[in-house]
Amino acid sequence: MSALSACEIAAKVRKKEISALEVAKGFLENAKKQDPRLKVFIKIHGDPFMASAEALDEKIRTGGAPGRLAGVPVAIKDNMNVDGWETTCASKILEGFKATYDATAIKKLKAEDALLLGKTNLDEFAMGSSTENSAFFTTKNPWDISRVPGGSSGGSAAAVAAGITPLSLGSDTGGSIRQPASFCGVLGLKPTYGRVSRFGLVAFASSLDQIGPFARDAQDLALLLSVISGKDPMDSTSSDEPVPDYAAALAKGTGPLKLGVPKEYFAKGLDAEIKEKVLAAVKVFEKAGAKIEDVSLPHMSSAIEVYYILAPSEASANLARFDGIRYGHRTKEAKNLLELYEKSRDEGFGPEVKRRIMLGTYALSSGYYDAFYLKAQKVRTLICQDFEAAFKKVDALITPTAPTPAFKIGDKTSDPLQMYLSDVYTISCNLAGIPGMSVPCGFSKEKLPVGFQILGRPFEEARMLQMAAFYQSQTAWHKETPPLN
Ligand code: GLN
């Protein structure tokens, strides 16, 4: 059962070859078996999962039209609201908080008859690259459980890699979908800023955050992206750019391609094995007739610095709402209101979140604002202009997704800077608001997955999906599955 793709499950349920209940039973059983070893979920919501399957079967029995995700199990990163379920953001400060409404992306999944299996682990408030910043536990990489799955959407990536669900949702502010996708050997896509509504996603850095899909092949990824995309009156930054039928676009193929290989992404710091695999992926396109051009993104070297000023600045403002008054953790120790705020926040937030709040508050404070926040915004514009210039010459860029394969649990926890550097290739995409995706392209000698990244023009997700589908028609990396024990 777990080998079935989302497209296959939905087709079988639609044709009544299999009931949603059978699907749900099989997936729930497998999830319960695998989760103790991998620690993918903060919570498996078995009862509502089974109930939604039964309701779908009843709907089909009584002549209702099954949705596009009929009977497909989906895992949700635990920073998105599902009505009635806890949203923890893997933080103690949200202790006991239950969402009172569905995020727009969740509403759309439900409307298409997806079955929501549970909430997956993440770095606290999506700040991190390994899930080690979760206040609860670290998720294990299904390919080697001594290693991290990447982050912050590590639980969602591991769920799909291990076949626990064919699809999952993550969020990506600086690489949190693409880096774990590459570490876990699955596809992950960060849509163009505004493609998917952020309503009901707990905000980290609002000018960078996007919800996006994980899947094991381009067809499934296209299906999920089609469902969650589109304008939403509840998110004024969502775009009214029409949503193409991504699944239908795949059938058309890529057409002639001009691809750029930016030299800054292949310089010092890149693992030699990754370089070789990514360049081999470029060759697959070249052999099929794509024109390959060297391009340059000169301001890419400042992306990490810019991100670690802007993202914490926005986070420091967004996280001000967690004060122990309205919901979540409240200290038992306070003697007055100020102490209530201070102690609730001190007890509720973990070290990385505190670090970001301090960084952001500093960068925004008077006297430092011009030197840090304002300057970072100016360099952000230069990074956008680099991409604009590159996309005048080529249709898409191919780069590595991450500089190394999955690292060992504990390897980078004592050095935040080393942890930050694992996003060196993914961050500029968020700063520019363009779409980016990671596609599996092989394994290291230690049998750890490697991914390449496709960066596209705004709202050209269809072309990127076509590229991924073409690549997967020429290679078999995405078909490999991790060892079960
Ligand atoms: N790892 C990056 C950070 O810690 C990106 C996180 C994300 O995309 N949510 O900020």
Short mmCIF file of C-alpha atoms in Angstrom, two decimals, residues 7-456:
data_model
loop_
_atom_site.label_atom_id
_atom_site.label_comp_id
_atom_site.label_asym_id
_atom_site.label_seq_id
_atom_site.Cartn_x
_atom_site.Cartn_y
_atom_site.Cartn_z
CA CYS A 7 -2.33 9.80 -8.17
CA GLU A 8 -2.74 6.03 -8.06
CA ILE A 9 -4.62 6.07 -4.75
CA ALA A 10 -6.99 8.81 -5.90
CA ALA A 11 -7.65 6.96 -9.19
CA LYS A 12 -8.33 3.66 -7.42
CA VAL A 13 -10.66 5.27 -4.89
CA ARG A 14 -12.49 7.11 -7.66
CA LYS A 15 -12.95 3.88 -9.64
CA LYS A 16 -14.05 2.08 -6.46
CA GLU A 17 -11.21 -0.43 -6.85
CA ILE A 18 -10.32 0.26 -3.26
CA SER A 19 -12.21 1.98 -0.47
CA ALA A 20 -10.88 5.01 1.36
CA LEU A 21 -11.24 3.02 4.56
CA GLU A 22 -8.91 0.28 3.29
CA VAL A 23 -6.38 2.94 2.31
CA ALA A 24 -6.67 4.62 5.68
CA LYS A 25 -6.31 1.35 7.64
CA GLY A 26 -3.19 0.38 5.73
CA PHE A 27 -1.52 3.77 6.12
CA LEU A 28 -2.42 4.20 9.77
CA GLU A 29 -1.07 0.78 10.65
CA ASN A 30 2.18 1.50 8.81
CA ALA A 31 2.50 4.94 10.41
CA LYS A 32 2.12 3.47 13.89
CA LYS A 33 4.72 0.84 13.09
CA GLN A 34 7.30 3.25 11.70
CA ASP A 35 6.83 6.30 13.86
CA PRO A 36 8.49 5.05 17.06
CA ARG A 37 11.73 4.53 15.10
CA LEU A 38 11.63 7.69 12.95
CA LYS A 39 9.69 10.10 15.18
CA VAL A 40 8.03 11.84 12.26
CA PHE A 41 4.86 12.96 14.01
CA ILE A 42 4.19 15.28 16.90
CA LYS A 43 0.76 13.71 16.82
CA ILE A 44 -0.92 11.06 14.69
CA HIS A 45 -4.62 11.92 14.51
CA GLY A 46 -5.84 8.37 13.92
CA ASP A 47 -9.50 8.86 14.80
CA PRO A 48 -10.33 11.83 12.57
CA PHE A 49 -8.18 10.21 9.85
CA MET A 50 -10.32 7.05 9.88
CA ALA A 51 -13.53 9.07 10.24
CA SER A 52 -12.73 11.17 7.15
CA ALA A 53 -12.10 7.97 5.18
CA GLU A 54 -15.45 6.57 6.23
CA ALA A 55 -17.19 9.83 5.35
CA LEU A 56 -15.58 9.78 1.91
CA ASP A 57 -16.70 6.20 1.26
CA GLU A 58 -20.20 7.18 2.29
CA LYS A 59 -20.11 10.17 -0.04
CA ILE A 60 -19.03 7.96 -2.96
CA ARG A 61 -21.66 5.33 -2.09
CA THR A 62 -24.37 7.96 -2.22
CA GLY A 63 -23.30 9.31 -5.59
CA GLY A 64 -21.13 12.28 -4.50
CA ALA A 65 -18.21 13.22 -6.74
CA PRO A 66 -14.86 12.30 -5.17
CA GLY A 67 -12.29 15.13 -5.04
CA ARG A 68 -8.89 15.29 -6.68
CA LEU A 69 -7.16 13.92 -3.58
CA ALA A 70 -9.81 11.30 -2.84
CA GLY A 71 -8.50 9.01 -0.12
CA VAL A 72 -4.94 10.29 -0.25
CA PRO A 73 -3.20 10.41 3.16
CA VAL A 74 -1.38 13.70 3.75
CA ALA A 75 0.89 14.70 6.66
CA ILE A 76 0.89 18.33 7.81
CA LYS A 77 3.78 20.30 9.28
CA ASP A 78 2.74 21.36 12.76
CA ASN A 79 2.84 25.09 12.05
CA MET A 80 -0.41 25.07 10.07
CA ASN A 81 -3.82 25.21 11.65
CA VAL A 82 -6.19 22.29 11.39
CA ASP A 83 -9.49 23.09 13.08
CA GLY A 84 -9.74 21.39 16.47
CA TRP A 85 -6.17 20.04 16.44
CA GLU A 86 -3.30 21.40 18.47
CA THR A 87 -0.82 23.60 16.62
CA THR A 88 2.44 23.38 18.55
CA CYS A 89 5.09 24.75 16.16
CA ALA A 90 7.23 22.29 18.17
CA SER A 91 7.34 24.91 20.91
CA LYS A 92 6.47 24.75 24.58
CA ILE A 93 4.99 28.22 24.37
CA LEU A 94 2.01 26.90 22.41
CA GLU A 95 1.30 24.22 25.00
CA GLY A 96 -2.38 23.29 24.98
CA PHE A 97 -3.30 25.61 22.10
CA LYS A 98 -5.96 24.20 19.78
CA ALA A 99 -6.65 25.79 16.41
CA THR A 100 -10.15 27.14 15.94
CA TYR A 101 -10.10 27.21 12.15
CA ASP A 102 -8.46 25.56 9.11
CA ALA A 103 -5.57 27.20 7.28
CA THR A 104 -6.62 27.90 3.70
CA ALA A 105 -4.29 25.19 2.37
CA ILE A 106 -5.90 22.72 4.79
CA LYS A 107 -9.40 23.78 3.79
CA LYS A 108 -8.48 23.10 0.17
CA LEU A 109 -7.10 19.66 1.02
CA LYS A 110 -10.29 18.76 2.85
CA ALA A 111 -12.43 20.06 -0.02
CA GLU A 112 -10.61 17.64 -2.35
CA ASP A 113 -11.17 14.70 0.03
CA ALA A 114 -7.59 14.28 1.26
CA LEU A 115 -7.20 12.32 4.51
CA LEU A 116 -5.11 14.21 7.08
CA LEU A 117 -3.03 11.74 9.06
CA GLY A 118 -1.35 13.99 11.59
CA LYS A 119 1.00 16.85 12.43
CA THR A 120 4.70 16.45 11.71
CA ASN A 121 7.75 17.53 13.67
CA LEU A 122 9.74 20.66 12.85
CA ASP A 123 12.34 22.98 14.28
CA GLU A 124 10.66 25.26 16.81
CA PHE A 125 8.73 27.91 14.85
CA ALA A 126 10.45 26.59 11.70
CA MET A 127 13.80 28.02 12.81
CA GLY A 128 16.46 25.50 11.96
CA SER A 129 17.73 23.00 9.44
CA SER A 130 17.57 19.64 11.21
CA THR A 131 14.48 19.38 13.52
CA GLU A 132 16.98 19.38 16.41
CA ASN A 133 15.47 22.70 17.52
CA SER A 134 12.12 21.01 18.16
CA ALA A 135 11.23 21.37 21.83
CA PHE A 136 10.05 17.74 21.78
CA PHE A 137 12.45 15.44 19.89
CA THR A 138 14.55 15.07 16.76
CA THR A 139 13.13 13.30 13.71
CA LYS A 140 15.39 10.62 12.18
CA ASN A 141 16.43 10.46 8.56
CA PRO A 142 14.82 7.29 7.10
CA TRP A 143 17.99 6.57 5.08
CA ASP A 144 20.19 6.52 8.19
CA ILE A 145 18.63 7.05 11.58
CA SER A 146 21.84 8.43 13.05
CA ARG A 147 21.35 11.45 10.77
CA VAL A 148 19.00 14.42 10.65
CA PRO A 149 16.19 14.60 8.07
CA GLY A 150 16.98 18.27 7.47
CA GLY A 151 14.66 21.05 8.50
CA SER A 152 12.73 22.77 9.42
CA SER A 153 10.08 20.60 7.67
CA GLY A 154 12.02 17.44 8.58
CA GLY A 155 8.98 15.45 9.75
CA SER A 156 7.06 16.11 6.54
CA ALA A 157 10.06 15.15 4.36
CA ALA A 158 10.73 11.97 6.36
CA ALA A 159 7.04 10.98 6.21
CA VAL A 160 7.09 10.95 2.41
CA ALA A 161 10.54 9.36 2.16
CA ALA A 162 9.50 6.49 4.44
CA GLY A 163 6.23 5.92 2.56
CA ILE A 164 4.20 6.89 5.63
CA THR A 165 2.20 9.27 3.43
CA PRO A 166 2.57 9.84 -0.33
CA LEU A 167 2.19 13.60 0.19
CA SER A 168 2.89 16.15 2.87
CA LEU A 169 2.89 19.89 3.39
CA GLY A 170 5.84 21.92 4.63
CA SER A 171 6.72 25.58 4.82
CA ASP A 172 9.82 27.26 3.44
CA THR A 173 11.24 30.57 4.65
CA GLY A 174 14.87 30.00 3.74
CA GLY A 175 14.99 26.42 2.50
CA SER A 176 12.83 24.45 4.92
CA ILE A 177 11.12 22.42 2.20
CA ARG A 178 13.98 22.00 -0.27
CA GLN A 179 16.84 21.16 2.11
CA PRO A 180 14.94 18.35 3.92
CA ALA A 181 13.69 17.11 0.53
CA SER A 182 17.28 16.73 -0.61
CA PHE A 183 18.35 15.12 2.69
CA CYS A 184 15.49 12.60 2.52
CA GLY A 185 15.54 11.83 -1.22
CA VAL A 186 12.12 13.25 -2.14
CA LEU A 187 10.81 16.18 -4.18
CA GLY A 188 9.97 19.40 -2.42
CA LEU A 189 8.77 22.66 -3.89
CA LYS A 190 8.73 26.19 -2.54
CA PRO A 191 6.19 28.03 -4.69
CA THR A 192 6.50 31.62 -5.85
CA TYR A 193 5.77 34.05 -3.01
CA GLY A 194 2.00 34.57 -3.14
CA ARG A 195 1.21 31.37 -5.05
CA VAL A 196 -0.16 29.66 -1.94
CA SER A 197 -2.14 31.41 0.79
CA ARG A 198 -0.35 31.81 4.13
CA PHE A 199 -3.60 32.17 6.05
CA GLY A 200 -3.44 29.79 9.00
CA LEU A 201 0.31 29.24 8.71
CA VAL A 202 2.00 30.49 11.88
CA ALA A 203 4.15 33.38 10.65
CA PHE A 204 7.92 33.20 10.96
CA ALA A 205 9.11 35.82 8.45
CA SER A 206 6.08 37.00 6.55
CA SER A 207 7.87 38.36 3.48
CA LEU A 208 9.61 35.00 2.94
CA ASP A 209 7.24 32.25 4.18
CA GLN A 210 5.49 29.95 1.70
CA ILE A 211 3.63 26.67 2.14
CA GLY A 212 4.61 23.96 -0.32
CA PRO A 213 4.31 20.26 -1.16
CA PHE A 214 6.51 17.17 -0.73
CA ALA A 215 6.06 14.09 -2.93
CA ARG A 216 8.02 11.21 -4.43
CA ASP A 217 7.38 12.12 -8.06
CA ALA A 218 6.57 15.15 -10.20
CA GLN A 219 3.00 14.00 -10.94
CA ASP A 220 2.08 13.82 -7.27
CA LEU A 221 3.81 17.12 -6.56
CA ALA A 222 1.86 18.77 -9.40
CA LEU A 223 -1.41 17.40 -8.10
CA LEU A 224 -0.89 18.75 -4.59
CA LEU A 225 0.35 22.12 -5.84
CA SER A 226 -2.74 22.49 -8.05
CA VAL A 227 -4.95 21.93 -5.02
CA ILE A 228 -3.29 24.37 -2.60
CA SER A 229 -2.51 27.27 -4.99
CA GLY A 230 -4.57 30.36 -5.68
CA LYS A 231 -5.80 33.73 -4.54
CA ASP A 232 -7.24 33.92 -1.04
CA PRO A 233 -9.13 36.92 0.30
CA MET A 234 -7.75 36.01 3.75
CA ASP A 235 -4.14 36.64 2.62
CA SER A 236 -3.61 39.96 0.88
CA THR A 237 -0.18 38.85 -0.31
CA SER A 238 -1.63 35.89 -2.20
CA SER A 239 -1.55 36.40 -5.95
CA ASP A 240 -4.46 36.44 -8.37
CA GLU A 241 -2.24 35.05 -11.12
CA PRO A 242 -4.37 32.20 -12.56
CA VAL A 243 -3.47 28.71 -11.35
CA PRO A 244 -2.52 26.44 -14.24
CA ASP A 245 -3.54 22.80 -14.17
CA TYR A 246 -0.05 21.62 -13.23
CA ALA A 247 -0.88 17.96 -13.74
CA ALA A 248 -2.10 18.65 -17.28
CA ALA A 249 0.99 20.80 -17.96
CA LEU A 250 3.19 17.76 -17.30
CA ALA A 251 1.78 15.95 -20.30
CA LYS A 252 3.04 18.71 -22.59
CA GLY A 253 6.75 18.23 -21.83
CA THR A 254 9.34 20.95 -21.40
CA GLY A 255 9.84 22.16 -24.99
CA PRO A 256 13.26 23.63 -25.84
CA LEU A 257 15.10 24.75 -22.72
CA LYS A 258 17.83 27.20 -21.91
CA LEU A 259 19.31 26.44 -18.51
CA GLY A 260 21.75 28.43 -16.44
CA VAL A 261 24.40 26.99 -14.15
CA PRO A 262 25.37 29.80 -11.74
CA LYS A 263 29.05 29.56 -10.90
CA GLU A 264 28.61 30.93 -7.38
CA TYR A 265 26.71 27.77 -6.41
CA PHE A 266 29.58 25.47 -7.34
CA ALA A 267 32.40 27.24 -5.52
CA LYS A 268 34.23 26.47 -2.26
CA GLY A 269 32.26 24.68 0.44
CA LEU A 270 30.37 22.35 -1.89
CA ASP A 271 30.85 18.64 -1.21
CA ALA A 272 32.66 17.04 -4.19
CA GLU A 273 30.18 14.17 -4.50
CA ILE A 274 27.24 16.57 -4.60
CA LYS A 275 28.91 18.69 -7.25
CA GLU A 276 29.43 15.62 -9.41
CA LYS A 277 25.80 14.42 -9.06
CA VAL A 278 24.32 17.84 -9.76
CA LEU A 279 26.48 18.35 -12.83
CA ALA A 280 25.46 14.88 -14.00
CA ALA A 281 21.83 16.00 -13.71
CA VAL A 282 22.64 19.04 -15.86
CA LYS A 283 24.06 16.63 -18.45
CA VAL A 284 20.74 14.75 -18.59
CA PHE A 285 19.07 17.95 -19.80
CA GLU A 286 21.94 18.81 -22.10
CA LYS A 287 21.79 15.40 -23.79
CA ALA A 288 18.13 15.97 -24.50
CA GLY A 289 18.94 19.21 -26.30
CA ALA A 290 18.82 21.86 -23.56
CA LYS A 291 21.23 24.76 -24.07
CA ILE A 292 23.40 25.17 -20.97
CA GLU A 293 24.82 28.57 -20.12
CA ASP A 294 27.15 29.78 -17.40
CA VAL A 295 25.49 32.56 -15.47
CA SER A 296 26.53 34.66 -12.51
CA LEU A 297 24.58 35.84 -9.47
CA PRO A 298 27.20 38.12 -7.93
CA HIS A 299 25.27 39.06 -4.77
CA MET A 300 24.52 35.50 -3.79
CA SER A 301 27.50 35.63 -1.42
CA SER A 302 25.56 38.07 0.78
CA ALA A 303 22.36 36.01 0.93
CA ILE A 304 23.02 34.39 4.32
CA GLU A 305 23.89 37.71 5.96
CA VAL A 306 20.85 39.43 4.48
CA TYR A 307 18.55 36.59 5.49
CA TYR A 308 19.86 36.48 9.06
CA ILE A 309 19.01 40.15 9.47
CA LEU A 310 15.64 40.22 7.71
CA ALA A 311 14.17 36.90 8.86
CA PRO A 312 14.92 37.47 12.57
CA SER A 313 13.66 41.07 12.29
CA GLU A 314 10.32 39.86 10.98
CA ALA A 315 10.30 37.00 13.49
CA SER A 316 10.89 39.34 16.42
CA ALA A 317 7.75 41.22 15.45
CA ASN A 318 5.68 38.12 14.61
CA LEU A 319 6.57 36.35 17.83
CA ALA A 320 5.63 39.29 20.05
CA ARG A 321 2.08 37.89 20.19
CA PHE A 322 3.19 34.91 22.30
CA ASP A 323 2.92 36.57 25.68
CA GLY A 324 1.19 34.05 27.91
CA ILE A 325 -2.00 36.10 28.02
CA ARG A 326 -4.31 34.84 25.30
CA TYR A 327 -3.15 31.28 24.73
CA GLY A 328 -0.30 28.88 25.25
CA HIS A 329 2.13 28.62 28.13
CA ARG A 330 1.73 30.99 31.09
CA THR A 331 4.26 31.12 33.91
CA LYS A 332 3.15 30.29 37.43
CA GLU A 333 5.83 32.51 38.94
CA ALA A 334 4.89 36.09 37.98
CA LYS A 335 4.33 38.84 40.55
CA ASN A 336 3.23 41.48 38.04
CA LEU A 337 2.30 41.89 34.37
CA LEU A 338 5.80 42.58 33.09
CA GLU A 339 7.13 39.52 34.87
CA LEU A 340 4.29 37.48 33.43
CA TYR A 341 5.38 38.38 29.91
CA GLU A 342 9.06 37.90 30.62
CA LYS A 343 8.81 34.61 32.44
CA SER A 344 6.20 33.09 30.14
CA ARG A 345 8.41 33.88 27.16
CA ASP A 346 11.57 32.78 28.90
CA GLU A 347 10.05 29.44 29.88
CA GLY A 348 8.20 28.93 26.60
CA PHE A 349 10.76 29.71 23.88
CA GLY A 350 13.79 27.54 23.18
CA PRO A 351 17.34 28.87 22.69
CA GLU A 352 17.28 29.27 18.90
CA VAL A 353 14.02 31.20 18.95
CA LYS A 354 15.40 33.48 21.65
CA ARG A 355 18.54 34.01 19.58
CA ARG A 356 16.44 35.06 16.58
CA ILE A 357 14.28 37.42 18.65
CA MET A 358 17.41 39.09 20.04
CA LEU A 359 19.05 39.35 16.61
CA GLY A 360 15.89 40.83 15.11
CA THR A 361 15.22 43.26 17.93
CA TYR A 362 18.80 44.46 17.68
CA ALA A 363 18.69 44.92 13.89
CA LEU A 364 15.45 46.91 14.14
CA SER A 365 16.38 49.11 17.07
CA SER A 366 16.94 52.81 16.55
CA GLY A 367 20.55 53.62 15.80
CA TYR A 368 21.09 50.18 14.24
CA TYR A 369 18.12 50.08 11.86
CA ASP A 370 19.90 51.93 9.03
CA ALA A 371 23.08 49.94 9.37
CA PHE A 372 21.38 46.54 9.48
CA TYR A 373 17.72 46.26 8.49
CA LEU A 374 17.68 49.00 5.86
CA LYS A 375 20.97 47.95 4.36
CA ALA A 376 19.87 44.31 4.22
CA GLN A 377 16.73 45.38 2.33
CA LYS A 378 18.91 47.18 -0.21
CA VAL A 379 21.08 44.12 -0.75
CA ARG A 380 17.91 42.05 -1.05
CA THR A 381 16.98 44.23 -4.04
CA LEU A 382 20.38 43.53 -5.60
CA ILE A 383 19.80 39.78 -5.17
CA CYS A 384 16.40 40.12 -6.90
CA GLN A 385 18.06 42.01 -9.75
CA ASP A 386 20.66 39.26 -10.17
CA PHE A 387 17.88 36.75 -10.75
CA GLU A 388 16.01 39.09 -13.10
CA ALA A 389 19.15 39.45 -15.21
CA ALA A 390 19.78 35.70 -15.22
CA PHE A 391 16.20 34.93 -16.26
CA LYS A 392 16.57 37.24 -19.26
CA LYS A 393 19.17 34.79 -20.56
CA VAL A 394 17.83 31.42 -19.40
CA ASP A 395 14.51 29.76 -18.51
CA ALA A 396 15.64 28.19 -15.26
CA LEU A 397 18.72 27.62 -13.12
CA ILE A 398 20.15 24.35 -11.86
CA THR A 399 22.13 24.34 -8.60
CA PRO A 400 22.82 22.03 -5.69
CA THR A 401 20.09 22.16 -3.02
CA ALA A 402 22.41 21.78 -0.04
CA PRO A 403 26.20 21.82 0.28
CA THR A 404 26.37 18.38 1.96
CA PRO A 405 24.22 15.27 2.38
CA ALA A 406 22.37 14.75 5.68
CA PHE A 407 24.66 15.32 8.65
CA LYS A 408 24.82 13.37 11.89
CA ILE A 409 22.44 14.22 14.72
CA GLY A 410 24.37 16.46 17.11
CA ASP A 411 27.04 17.48 14.60
CA LYS A 412 26.04 21.12 14.26
CA THR A 413 24.00 21.85 17.36
CA SER A 414 26.84 23.59 19.18
CA ASP A 415 27.60 25.95 16.29
CA PRO A 416 24.60 27.95 14.99
CA LEU A 417 26.67 29.45 12.19
CA GLN A 418 27.47 26.00 10.76
CA MET A 419 23.77 25.19 10.93
CA TYR A 420 22.89 28.44 9.12
CA LEU A 421 25.33 27.59 6.33
CA SER A 422 23.38 24.51 5.31
CA ASP A 423 20.90 26.90 3.67
CA VAL A 424 23.47 28.74 1.61
CA TYR A 425 21.92 27.63 -1.73
CA THR A 426 18.25 27.91 -0.83
CA ILE A 427 17.96 31.28 0.90
CA SER A 428 18.34 33.68 -2.04
CA CYS A 429 15.28 32.11 -3.69
CA ASN A 430 13.09 33.22 -0.76
CA LEU A 431 14.67 36.66 -0.72
CA ALA A 432 13.76 37.06 -4.41
CA GLY A 433 10.33 35.43 -4.02
CA ILE A 434 10.95 33.04 -6.91
CA PRO A 435 9.98 29.36 -6.97
CA GLY A 436 12.52 26.65 -6.15
CA MET A 437 12.38 22.89 -5.96
CA SER A 438 14.62 20.01 -5.00
CA VAL A 439 14.72 16.82 -7.07
CA PRO A 440 16.56 13.63 -6.04
CA CYS A 441 19.60 12.99 -8.28
CA GLY A 442 21.58 10.20 -6.69
CA PHE A 443 23.29 8.99 -3.55
CA SER A 444 26.58 9.60 -1.82
CA LYS A 445 29.00 6.72 -1.20
CA GLU A 446 27.37 6.32 2.18
CA LYS A 447 24.01 5.88 0.43
CA LEU A 448 22.64 9.26 1.49
CA PRO A 449 20.31 11.06 -0.93
CA VAL A 450 21.49 14.05 -2.95
CA GLY A 451 19.18 16.59 -4.58
CA PHE A 452 19.55 19.25 -7.23
CA GLN A 453 17.65 22.50 -7.12
CA ILE A 454 15.68 24.08 -9.96
CA LEU A 455 15.08 27.83 -9.63
CA GLY A 456 12.50 29.33 -11.94
#
